[in-house]
C-alpha positions as a printed Julia matrix, in Angstrom:
244×3 Matrix{Float64}:
  25.84  51.89  52.97
  26.34  48.16  53.65
  23.53  48.32  56.12
  21.17  49.86  53.65
  21.77  47.34  50.96
  19.57  44.61  52.32
  16.72  47.1   52.74
  17.06  48.14  49.17
  17.22  44.5   48.22
  13.94  43.82  50.02
  12.25  46.87  48.43
  13.15  45.62  44.91
  12.09  42.04  45.76
   8.64  43.26  47.05
   8.33  45.4   43.96
   9.08  42.5   41.69
   6.69  40.11  43.45
   3.82  42.64  43.26
   4.42  43.14  39.63
   4.49  39.37  39.07
   1.19  39.06  41.01
  -0.36  41.82  38.88
   0.62  40.03  35.61
  -0.88  36.83  36.97
  -4.08  38.65  37.76
  -4.12  39.94  34.17
  -3.42  36.49  32.86
  -6.33  34.99  34.78
  -8.63  37.77  33.37
  -7.69  37.06  29.82
  -8.35  33.4   30.32
 -11.24  33.52  32.59
 -14.06  30.95  32.43
 -16.46  33.51  34.1
 -16.34  37.07  35.21
 -18.51  38.28  38.03
 -19.45  42.05  38.44
 -20.73  43.82  41.34
 -23.47  46.2   40.25
 -23.97  49.43  42.43
 -20.98  51.96  41.6
 -19.49  49.45  39.29
 -21.79  48.3   36.53
 -23.91  51.42  37.23
 -22.97  54.79  38.26
 -24.94  55.01  41.39
 -25.7   53.06  44.66
 -29.25  51.58  44.01
 -30.27  51.74  47.68
 -29.2   55.38  47.99
 -31.28  56.28  44.78
 -34.17  54.3   46.31
 -33.79  56.15  49.59
 -33.66  59.49  47.83
 -36.8   58.6   45.8
 -38.61  57.77  49.14
 -37.44  61.12  50.75
 -34.78  59.69  53.27
 -31.66  60.04  51.12
 -29.45  61.83  53.55
 -30.22  59.45  56.41
 -29.05  56.41  54.3
 -26.1   57.69  52.35
 -23.76  57.58  55.28
 -24.8   54.11  56.16
 -23.96  52.95  52.76
 -20.55  54.36  52.8
 -19.84  52.42  56.13
 -21.23  49.23  54.47
 -19.09  49.53  51.42
 -16.0   50.47  53.4
 -16.42  47.36  55.6
 -16.81  49.16  58.99
 -20.2   47.42  59.76
 -21.47  44.03  58.57
 -23.37  44.21  55.38
 -26.48  42.5   56.82
 -26.69  45.05  59.71
 -26.35  48.05  57.3
 -28.96  46.59  54.96
 -31.48  45.9   57.74
 -30.9   49.42  59.16
 -31.16  51.1   55.89
 -34.28  49.34  54.62
 -36.03  49.96  58.01
 -35.59  53.67  57.31
 -36.64  53.49  53.64
 -39.63  51.11  53.94
 -40.37  51.33  50.26
 -43.46  49.97  48.71
 -43.61  47.67  45.63
 -45.06  50.71  43.75
 -42.21  52.97  44.74
 -39.58  50.46  43.54
 -41.43  49.96  40.2
 -41.69  53.73  39.71
 -38.09  54.3   40.55
 -37.13  51.93  37.84
 -39.54  53.65  35.37
 -38.72  57.18  36.18
 -35.08  57.0   37.15
 -33.6   53.8   35.46
 -29.99  52.87  36.53
 -27.29  54.63  34.49
 -24.75  52.3   33.05
 -21.03  52.91  33.62
 -19.42  53.99  30.36
 -17.77  51.04  28.68
 -19.53  48.26  30.5
 -21.71  47.38  27.7
 -18.78  47.02  25.38
 -16.84  44.95  27.83
 -19.78  42.53  28.58
 -20.25  42.13  24.7
 -16.54  41.36  24.27
 -16.67  38.7   27.0
 -19.76  37.24  25.46
 -18.03  37.04  22.18
 -15.32  35.09  23.76
 -17.84  32.69  25.33
 -16.98  33.92  28.82
 -19.9   33.55  31.3
 -20.94  36.9   32.91
 -22.73  37.13  36.29
 -23.97  40.04  38.32
 -23.57  39.43  41.96
 -25.05  42.37  43.99
 -25.99  43.34  47.5
 -28.68  45.5   45.81
 -32.12  44.53  44.89
 -33.14  41.89  42.26
 -35.81  43.83  40.67
 -33.28  46.78  39.97
 -30.48  44.39  39.02
 -32.58  42.36  36.5
 -33.37  45.64  34.73
 -29.58  46.29  34.34
 -29.05  42.61  33.29
 -31.56  43.07  30.49
 -29.67  46.12  29.14
 -26.52  44.15  28.96
 -27.99  41.03  27.46
 -27.23  39.0   30.6
 -29.81  36.21  31.32
 -31.65  36.62  34.59
 -30.58  33.27  35.88
 -27.09  34.66  36.07
 -28.24  37.39  38.45
 -27.66  37.04  42.3
 -29.18  39.76  44.34
 -31.28  40.52  47.32
 -35.07  40.02  47.12
 -37.4   42.52  48.79
 -40.55  41.34  50.43
 -43.9   43.03  50.32
 -47.5   42.41  51.92
 -50.44  41.73  49.73
 -51.15  45.47  49.68
 -47.7   46.2   48.37
 -46.27  47.68  51.59
 -42.74  46.76  52.69
 -42.46  43.5   54.55
 -38.66  43.08  54.84
 -36.19  41.28  52.64
 -35.2   37.68  52.09
 -32.52  36.96  54.62
 -31.76  33.53  53.21
 -30.15  35.02  50.02
 -26.26  34.72  50.33
 -26.02  38.41  49.05
 -27.68  39.59  52.28
 -24.48  38.86  54.41
 -20.91  39.74  54.47
 -19.0   36.95  52.7
 -22.22  36.1   50.52
 -20.61  37.04  47.27
 -17.74  34.58  47.89
 -20.32  31.81  48.67
 -22.07  32.54  45.4
 -18.72  32.21  43.46
 -18.01  28.92  45.29
 -21.54  27.64  44.16
 -20.88  28.78  40.59
 -17.53  26.94  40.52
 -19.1   23.75  41.79
 -22.22  23.97  39.55
 -20.36  24.94  36.27
 -16.98  23.59  36.94
 -15.34  26.91  36.52
 -11.56  26.89  37.06
 -10.87  30.72  36.68
 -13.35  33.25  37.99
 -12.73  36.89  38.22
 -14.49  39.11  40.54
 -14.78  43.0   39.65
 -16.16  45.54  42.0
 -15.72  48.8   44.1
 -16.48  47.61  47.61
 -15.24  45.55  50.58
 -17.8   42.9   50.01
 -16.36  42.39  46.43
 -12.65  42.26  47.63
 -13.56  39.61  50.23
 -14.82  37.33  47.49
 -11.27  36.59  46.44
 -10.81  33.7   47.32
 -12.82  31.82  46.23
 -12.48  33.99  43.08
  -9.23  33.32  41.24
  -8.64  37.13  41.01
 -10.08  40.36  42.0
 -10.11  43.68  40.15
 -10.82  46.77  42.1
 -12.9   49.28  40.21
 -12.8   53.02  40.95
 -14.55  54.52  37.96
 -17.45  55.81  39.95
 -16.11  56.0   43.45
 -12.81  55.26  44.97
 -12.85  53.4   48.28
  -9.28  53.8   49.77
  -9.22  50.54  51.66
 -10.21  48.6   48.66
  -7.69  50.48  46.47
  -4.94  49.87  48.79
  -5.63  46.02  49.01
  -6.2   45.53  45.25
  -3.3   44.08  43.3
  -5.04  45.34  40.14
  -7.15  48.5   40.41
  -8.64  50.25  37.44
 -10.74  53.28  36.89
 -12.27  52.56  33.52
 -13.57  49.52  31.83
 -11.45  50.67  28.71
  -8.56  49.4   30.64
 -10.02  45.81  30.82
 -10.96  46.01  27.19
  -7.44  46.82  26.21
  -6.18  43.81  28.25
  -8.52  41.52  26.31
  -7.16  42.93  23.03
  -3.68  41.41  24.02
  -5.12  37.86  23.35
């Protein structure tokens, strides 16, 4: 019994530290200067690139590659390049996707963004998806387009696929963190929270002051395991704001 006591004490200490860190994350969220959201499988229910692939008739070939990218098993830029080389969407197909199959907002996100705006918290969308789709989502949420950071597709003069802008920070692993560092420098934010479902969101903290893992649409085990604060609905975050 004497030998087991230090082990028990270490377990209690670890649990206490985790709880303390969780409370700190919640406090940072309540007092945040800015909140940055991932878009695919977070703000919207689907993965935009998977929907585009399905619309272009190559959904099955792309879906598994998306899972690998979100889980962190391959670099994001590699996965993006490979998926787009299969999809090869035209400008017309992208526009038609938005018109015929607009992105579906995750329940609760509109209320949460409205509440944050009421508190004068700046809200940004930082996505590895495509700007044309993300701007549509931003408009639905009342988020100015200059607070959108996403990848840009390139097209030839006839509308055929010509690649993507590889200079965008969101085109690479670690890009979301670079965007957050830029935002902190540009606006002088002290407390910035990143919310998302994937590995590219998790790795943005730091420089984000806190990370909230989101599993309301899909649960990625490695992200859930490494998140100090993990939620499955935006209602949980709204309740946290009510404590203020």
